[in-house]
PDB file of C-alpha atoms and ligand atoms in Angstrom:
ATOM      1  CA  UNK A   1       1.501  -6.025  -3.448  1.00 81.00           C
ATOM      2  CA  UNK A   2       2.600  -9.591  -3.312  1.00 83.00           C
ATOM      3  CA  UNK A   3       5.291  -8.693  -0.821  1.00 95.00           C
ATOM      4  CA  UNK A   4       8.282  -6.522  -0.039  1.00 98.00           C
ATOM      5  CA  UNK A   5      11.714  -7.693   1.033  1.00 98.00           C
ATOM      6  CA  UNK A   6      15.277  -6.592   1.545  1.00 98.00           C
ATOM      7  CA  UNK A   7      17.151  -7.338  -1.680  1.00 98.00           C
ATOM      8  CA  UNK A   8      20.216  -9.423  -2.072  1.00 97.00           C
ATOM      9  CA  UNK A   9      22.584  -7.384  -4.199  1.00 91.00           C
ATOM     10  CA  UNK A  10      23.977 -10.110  -6.424  1.00 97.00           C
ATOM     11  CA  UNK A  11      24.766  -9.421 -10.060  1.00 97.00           C
ATOM     12  CA  UNK A  12      21.933 -11.697 -11.247  1.00 97.00           C
ATOM     13  CA  UNK A  13      19.350 -10.506 -13.760  1.00 98.00           C
ATOM     14  CA  UNK A  14      17.410  -7.499 -12.397  1.00 98.00           C
ATOM     15  CA  UNK A  15      14.157  -9.258 -13.339  1.00 98.00           C
ATOM     16  CA  UNK A  16      14.723 -12.033 -10.772  1.00 98.00           C
ATOM     17  CA  UNK A  17      13.309 -11.624  -7.217  1.00 98.00           C
ATOM     18  CA  UNK A  18      16.669 -11.079  -5.479  1.00 98.00           C
ATOM     19  CA  UNK A  19      15.423 -12.392  -2.126  1.00 98.00           C
ATOM     20  CA  UNK A  20      17.915 -13.098   0.622  1.00 97.00           C
ATOM     21  CA  UNK A  21      18.141 -16.590   2.145  1.00 96.00           C
ATOM     22  CA  UNK A  22      16.246 -16.711   4.435  1.00 97.00           C
ATOM     23  CA  UNK A  23      13.929 -13.979   3.101  1.00 97.00           C
ATOM     24  CA  UNK A  24      13.704 -10.747   5.090  1.00 98.00           C
ATOM     25  CA  UNK A  25      10.218  -9.415   4.487  1.00 98.00           C
ATOM     26  CA  UNK A  26       9.280  -5.778   5.039  1.00 98.00           C
ATOM     27  CA  UNK A  27       5.793  -5.006   6.327  1.00 97.00           C
ATOM     28  CA  UNK A  28       3.394  -2.379   5.007  1.00 96.00           C
ATOM     29  CA  UNK A  29       3.664  -0.582   8.356  1.00 96.00           C
ATOM     30  CA  UNK A  30       7.439  -0.355   8.001  1.00 97.00           C
ATOM     31  CA  UNK A  31       7.159   0.837   4.419  1.00 97.00           C
ATOM     32  CA  UNK A  32       4.928   3.651   5.605  1.00 97.00           C
ATOM     33  CA  UNK A  33       6.659   4.527   8.884  1.00 96.00           C
ATOM     34  CA  UNK A  34      10.286   4.054   7.848  1.00 95.00           C
ATOM     35  CA  UNK A  35      10.437   5.077   4.216  1.00 97.00           C
ATOM     36  CA  UNK A  36       7.181   6.971   3.655  1.00 97.00           C
ATOM     37  CA  UNK A  37       5.806   4.660   0.961  1.00 98.00           C
ATOM     38  CA  UNK A  38       2.003   4.409   0.882  1.00 98.00           C
ATOM     39  CA  UNK A  39       0.100   1.415  -0.434  1.00 97.00           C
ATOM     40  CA  UNK A  40      -3.512   0.364  -1.052  1.00 98.00           C
ATOM     41  CA  UNK A  41      -4.930  -2.845  -2.491  1.00 98.00           C
ATOM     42  CA  UNK A  42      -7.722  -1.919  -4.927  1.00 98.00           C
ATOM     43  CA  UNK A  43      -9.545  -3.738  -7.728  1.00 98.00           C
ATOM     44  CA  UNK A  44      -7.180  -2.857 -10.560  1.00 98.00           C
ATOM     45  CA  UNK A  45     -10.109  -1.524 -12.611  1.00 98.00           C
ATOM     46  CA  UNK A  46      -9.696   2.031 -13.942  1.00 97.00           C
ATOM     47  CA  UNK A  47     -13.062   3.112 -12.484  1.00 97.00           C
ATOM     48  CA  UNK A  48     -12.407   1.813  -8.949  1.00 98.00           C
ATOM     49  CA  UNK A  49     -14.455   3.899  -6.475  1.00 98.00           C
ATOM     50  CA  UNK A  50     -11.792   3.860  -3.760  1.00 98.00           C
ATOM     51  CA  UNK A  51      -9.270   5.120  -6.308  1.00 98.00           C
ATOM     52  CA  UNK A  52     -11.653   7.959  -7.173  1.00 98.00           C
ATOM     53  CA  UNK A  53     -11.836   8.860  -3.487  1.00 98.00           C
ATOM     54  CA  UNK A  54      -8.056   8.853  -3.012  1.00 98.00           C
ATOM     55  CA  UNK A  55      -7.621  10.923  -6.173  1.00 98.00           C
ATOM     56  CA  UNK A  56     -10.116  13.495  -4.909  1.00 98.00           C
ATOM     57  CA  UNK A  57      -8.536  13.652  -1.443  1.00 98.00           C
ATOM     58  CA  UNK A  58      -4.972  13.988  -2.721  1.00 98.00           C
ATOM     59  CA  UNK A  59      -5.709  16.167  -5.744  1.00 98.00           C
ATOM     60  CA  UNK A  60      -4.547  13.693  -8.396  1.00 98.00           C
ATOM     61  CA  UNK A  61      -6.381  15.303 -11.299  1.00 98.00           C
ATOM     62  CA  UNK A  62      -4.041  13.970 -14.016  1.00 98.00           C
ATOM     63  CA  UNK A  63      -4.002  10.354 -15.167  1.00 98.00           C
ATOM     64  CA  UNK A  64      -2.545   8.492 -18.129  1.00 98.00           C
ATOM     65  CA  UNK A  65      -1.805   4.869 -18.967  1.00 98.00           C
ATOM     66  CA  UNK A  66       1.541   3.365 -19.844  1.00 97.00           C
ATOM     67  CA  UNK A  67       1.856  -0.109 -21.320  1.00 97.00           C
ATOM     68  CA  UNK A  68       5.340  -1.476 -20.781  1.00 98.00           C
ATOM     69  CA  UNK A  69       6.084  -4.322 -23.189  1.00 95.00           C
ATOM     70  CA  UNK A  70       8.647  -4.663 -26.000  1.00 92.00           C
ATOM     71  CA  UNK A  71       6.048  -4.196 -28.740  1.00 93.00           C
ATOM     72  CA  UNK A  72       3.983  -1.484 -27.020  1.00 94.00           C
ATOM     73  CA  UNK A  73       6.379   1.066 -25.562  1.00 96.00           C
ATOM     74  CA  UNK A  74       8.403   3.190 -27.988  1.00 95.00           C
ATOM     75  CA  UNK A  75      12.133   3.126 -27.086  1.00 96.00           C
ATOM     76  CA  UNK A  76      11.475   0.147 -24.812  1.00 97.00           C
ATOM     77  CA  UNK A  77      15.124  -0.751 -24.081  1.00 96.00           C
ATOM     78  CA  UNK A  78      16.159   2.833 -23.475  1.00 97.00           C
ATOM     79  CA  UNK A  79      13.208   3.510 -21.181  1.00 97.00           C
ATOM     80  CA  UNK A  80      13.683   0.343 -19.144  1.00 97.00           C
ATOM     81  CA  UNK A  81      17.301   1.254 -18.647  1.00 98.00           C
ATOM     82  CA  UNK A  82      16.250   4.714 -17.507  1.00 98.00           C
ATOM     83  CA  UNK A  83      13.641   3.320 -15.092  1.00 98.00           C
ATOM     84  CA  UNK A  84      16.302   1.123 -13.474  1.00 98.00           C
ATOM     85  CA  UNK A  85      18.791   3.972 -12.932  1.00 98.00           C
ATOM     86  CA  UNK A  86      18.559   5.016  -9.299  1.00 98.00           C
ATOM     87  CA  UNK A  87      16.709   8.353  -9.213  1.00 98.00           C
ATOM     88  CA  UNK A  88      14.340  10.716  -7.426  1.00 98.00           C
ATOM     89  CA  UNK A  89      11.546  13.036  -8.576  1.00 98.00           C
ATOM     90  CA  UNK A  90      10.521  16.451  -7.272  1.00 98.00           C
ATOM     91  CA  UNK A  91       7.012  15.076  -6.746  1.00 98.00           C
ATOM     92  CA  UNK A  92       5.366  11.871  -5.612  1.00 98.00           C
ATOM     93  CA  UNK A  93       5.483   8.892  -7.981  1.00 98.00           C
ATOM     94  CA  UNK A  94       1.957   7.452  -8.012  1.00 98.00           C
ATOM     95  CA  UNK A  95       1.316   4.197  -9.838  1.00 98.00           C
ATOM     96  CA  UNK A  96      -1.867   2.105 -10.070  1.00 98.00           C
ATOM     97  CA  UNK A  97      -1.333  -1.341 -11.576  1.00 98.00           C
ATOM     98  CA  UNK A  98      -3.956  -2.382 -14.145  1.00 98.00           C
ATOM     99  CA  UNK A  99      -2.286  -5.568 -15.429  1.00 98.00           C
ATOM    100  CA  UNK A 100       0.978  -7.466 -15.312  1.00 98.00           C
ATOM    101  CA  UNK A 101       3.589  -7.118 -12.605  1.00 98.00           C
ATOM    102  CA  UNK A 102       6.945  -5.601 -11.735  1.00 98.00           C
ATOM    103  CA  UNK A 103       9.290  -4.452  -9.003  1.00 98.00           C
ATOM    104  CA  UNK A 104       9.658  -1.000  -7.490  1.00 98.00           C
ATOM    105  CA  UNK A 105      12.898  -0.810  -5.495  1.00 98.00           C
ATOM    106  CA  UNK A 106      13.277   1.868  -2.826  1.00 98.00           C
ATOM    107  CA  UNK A 107      16.223   2.661  -0.554  1.00 98.00           C
ATOM    108  CA  UNK A 108      15.641   2.248   3.173  1.00 97.00           C
ATOM    109  CA  UNK A 109      17.186   4.518   5.820  1.00 94.00           C
ATOM    110  CA  UNK A 110      20.364   2.447   5.832  1.00 95.00           C
ATOM    111  CA  UNK A 111      20.633   2.802   2.069  1.00 97.00           C
ATOM    112  CA  UNK A 112      19.691  -0.842   1.470  1.00 98.00           C
ATOM    113  CA  UNK A 113      17.300  -1.754  -1.333  1.00 98.00           C
ATOM    114  CA  UNK A 114      13.776  -2.853  -0.476  1.00 98.00           C
ATOM    115  CA  UNK A 115      12.059  -4.594  -3.383  1.00 98.00           C
ATOM    116  CA  UNK A 116       8.285  -4.103  -3.651  1.00 98.00           C
ATOM    117  CA  UNK A 117       6.536  -6.644  -5.864  1.00 98.00           C
ATOM    118  CA  UNK A 118       3.511  -5.114  -7.573  1.00 98.00           C
ATOM    119  CA  UNK A 119       0.584  -6.631  -9.447  1.00 98.00           C
ATOM    120  CA  UNK A 120      -2.941  -5.764 -10.586  1.00 98.00           C
ATOM    121  CA  UNK A 121      -4.843  -3.653  -8.038  1.00 98.00           C
ATOM    122  CA  UNK A 122      -1.834  -2.172  -6.283  1.00 98.00           C
ATOM    123  CA  UNK A 123      -1.741   1.577  -5.726  1.00 98.00           C
ATOM    124  CA  UNK A 124       1.716   2.708  -4.722  1.00 98.00           C
ATOM    125  CA  UNK A 125       2.799   6.199  -3.737  1.00 98.00           C
ATOM    126  CA  UNK A 126       6.512   6.894  -3.476  1.00 98.00           C
ATOM    127  CA  UNK A 127       7.257  10.166  -1.690  1.00 98.00           C
ATOM    128  CA  UNK A 128       9.108  12.975  -3.486  1.00 98.00           C
ATOM    129  CA  UNK A 129      12.849  12.699  -2.960  1.00 98.00           C
ATOM    130  CA  UNK A 130      13.067   8.955  -2.249  1.00 98.00           C
ATOM    131  CA  UNK A 131      15.783   7.062  -4.153  1.00 98.00           C
ATOM    132  CA  UNK A 132      14.078   4.385  -6.227  1.00 98.00           C
ATOM    133  CA  UNK A 133      14.045   2.472  -9.511  1.00 98.00           C
ATOM    134  CA  UNK A 134      11.728   0.171 -11.452  1.00 98.00           C
ATOM    135  CA  UNK A 135      12.141  -3.099 -13.325  1.00 98.00           C
ATOM    136  CA  UNK A 136       9.850  -5.552 -15.035  1.00 98.00           C
ATOM    137  CA  UNK A 137       9.989  -9.140 -13.770  1.00 98.00           C
ATOM    138  CA  UNK A 138      10.495 -12.233 -15.922  1.00 97.00           C
ATOM    139  CA  UNK A 139       7.004 -11.920 -17.405  1.00 97.00           C
ATOM    140  CA  UNK A 140       8.100  -8.676 -19.089  1.00 97.00           C
ATOM    141  CA  UNK A 141       4.785  -6.894 -18.875  1.00 98.00           C
ATOM    142  CA  UNK A 142       3.044  -4.234 -16.827  1.00 98.00           C
ATOM    143  CA  UNK A 143       0.256  -1.763 -17.515  1.00 98.00           C
ATOM    144  CA  UNK A 144      -0.125   1.138 -15.103  1.00 98.00           C
ATOM    145  CA  UNK A 145      -1.964   4.372 -14.536  1.00 98.00           C
ATOM    146  CA  UNK A 146       0.344   7.267 -13.744  1.00 98.00           C
ATOM    147  CA  UNK A 147      -1.301   9.870 -11.565  1.00 98.00           C
ATOM    148  CA  UNK A 148      -0.215  13.410 -10.801  1.00 98.00           C
ATOM    149  CA  UNK A 149      -1.272  16.741  -9.320  1.00 98.00           C
ATOM    150  CA  UNK A 150      -1.477  19.183 -12.239  1.00 98.00           C
ATOM    151  CA  UNK A 151       0.850  18.975 -15.237  1.00 98.00           C
ATOM    152  CA  UNK A 152       2.962  15.842 -14.958  1.00 98.00           C
ATOM    153  CA  UNK A 153       6.738  15.989 -14.639  1.00 97.00           C
ATOM    154  CA  UNK A 154       8.277  12.538 -15.114  1.00 96.00           C
ATOM    155  CA  UNK A 155      11.900  13.702 -15.300  1.00 94.00           C
ATOM    156  CA  UNK A 156      14.132  11.468 -13.220  1.00 98.00           C
ATOM    157  CA  UNK A 157      16.917  13.132 -11.272  1.00 98.00           C
ATOM    158  CA  UNK A 158      19.652  10.530 -11.050  1.00 98.00           C
ATOM    159  CA  UNK A 159      21.652   9.848  -7.927  1.00 98.00           C
ATOM    160  CA  UNK A 160      23.710  11.560  -6.592  1.00 98.00           C
ATOM    161  CA  UNK A 161      21.448  14.558  -5.938  1.00 98.00           C
ATOM    162  CA  UNK A 162      21.743  15.011  -2.171  1.00 98.00           C
ATOM    163  CA  UNK A 163      21.280  18.782  -2.445  1.00 98.00           C
ATOM    164  CA  UNK A 164      18.120  18.682  -4.517  1.00 98.00           C
ATOM    165  CA  UNK A 165      15.337  20.387  -2.487  1.00 98.00           C
ATOM    166  CA  UNK A 166      13.005  17.369  -2.651  1.00 98.00           C
ATOM    167  CA  UNK A 167      15.846  15.110  -1.453  1.00 98.00           C
ATOM    168  CA  UNK A 168      16.765  17.469   1.400  1.00 98.00           C
ATOM    169  CA  UNK A 169      13.120  17.616   2.418  1.00 98.00           C
ATOM    170  CA  UNK A 170      12.708  13.823   2.247  1.00 98.00           C
ATOM    171  CA  UNK A 171      15.831  13.177   4.340  1.00 97.00           C
ATOM    172  CA  UNK A 172      14.667  15.696   6.937  1.00 96.00           C
ATOM    173  CA  UNK A 173      11.263  14.032   7.204  1.00 92.00           C
ATOM    174  CA  UNK A 174      12.662  10.498   7.292  1.00 84.00           C
ATOM    175  CA  UNK A 175      14.951  11.385  10.188  1.00 74.00           C
ATOM    176  CA  UNK A 176      12.156  12.732  12.371  1.00 70.00           C
TER     177      UNK A 176
HETATM  178  C1  KMT B   1       9.744   5.903 -12.723  1.00 95.53           C
HETATM  179  O1  KMT B   1       9.872   7.112 -12.811  1.00 95.53           O
HETATM  180  O2  KMT B   1      10.453   5.262 -11.933  1.00 95.53           O
HETATM  181  C2  KMT B   1       8.746   5.220 -13.542  1.00 95.53           C
HETATM  182  O3  KMT B   1       7.941   5.852 -14.141  1.00 95.53           O
HETATM  183  C3  KMT B   1       8.749   3.742 -13.576  1.00 95.53           C
HETATM  184  C4  KMT B   1       7.845   3.170 -14.580  1.00 95.53           C
HETATM  185  S1  KMT B   1       6.161   2.993 -14.058  1.00 95.53           S
HETATM  186  C5  KMT B   1       5.883   1.280 -14.031  1.00 95.53           C
HETATM  187 NI1   NI B   2      10.725   7.218 -10.708  1.00 95.53          NI
END
């Protein structure tokens, strides 16, 4: 992670940083304690030994690689649009960055966007039920490992979905 900050919500290009002036940075501790997002800085190599350890501990037995670039990802425009629609998943979203960079945006407890800038070596775990979205930055390229427990389910559930069990569970946990 290069950093995380509260987003300005101007209508500028989604690929721009959207920092406020002055910037309001969010610490790793706050990401963990306030929104339940976990983060590790690793090597960015697929065979990283710390990654292997975390996978074993958390049961992430599935892994694949997704290359997000105009000429590499089928239905690129459609998928990028989908990634940037505010959504949740019934399970954790676990991403390990192998190359390139991008922004994962998550909602904080006051429903404000926090932008998390990711680059090679970042391992990010978004809890099930958290409202989030993803965008490339101006470099237009990222390559990530997607990890999962068992058979992967990537289906986004778009907001609003307040009554979805994973959302209800997330809100309950975040409030405690
Ligand atoms: C998601 O569900 O938000 C994604 O898979 C984002 C793309 S991974 C860089
Ligand atoms: Ni998602």
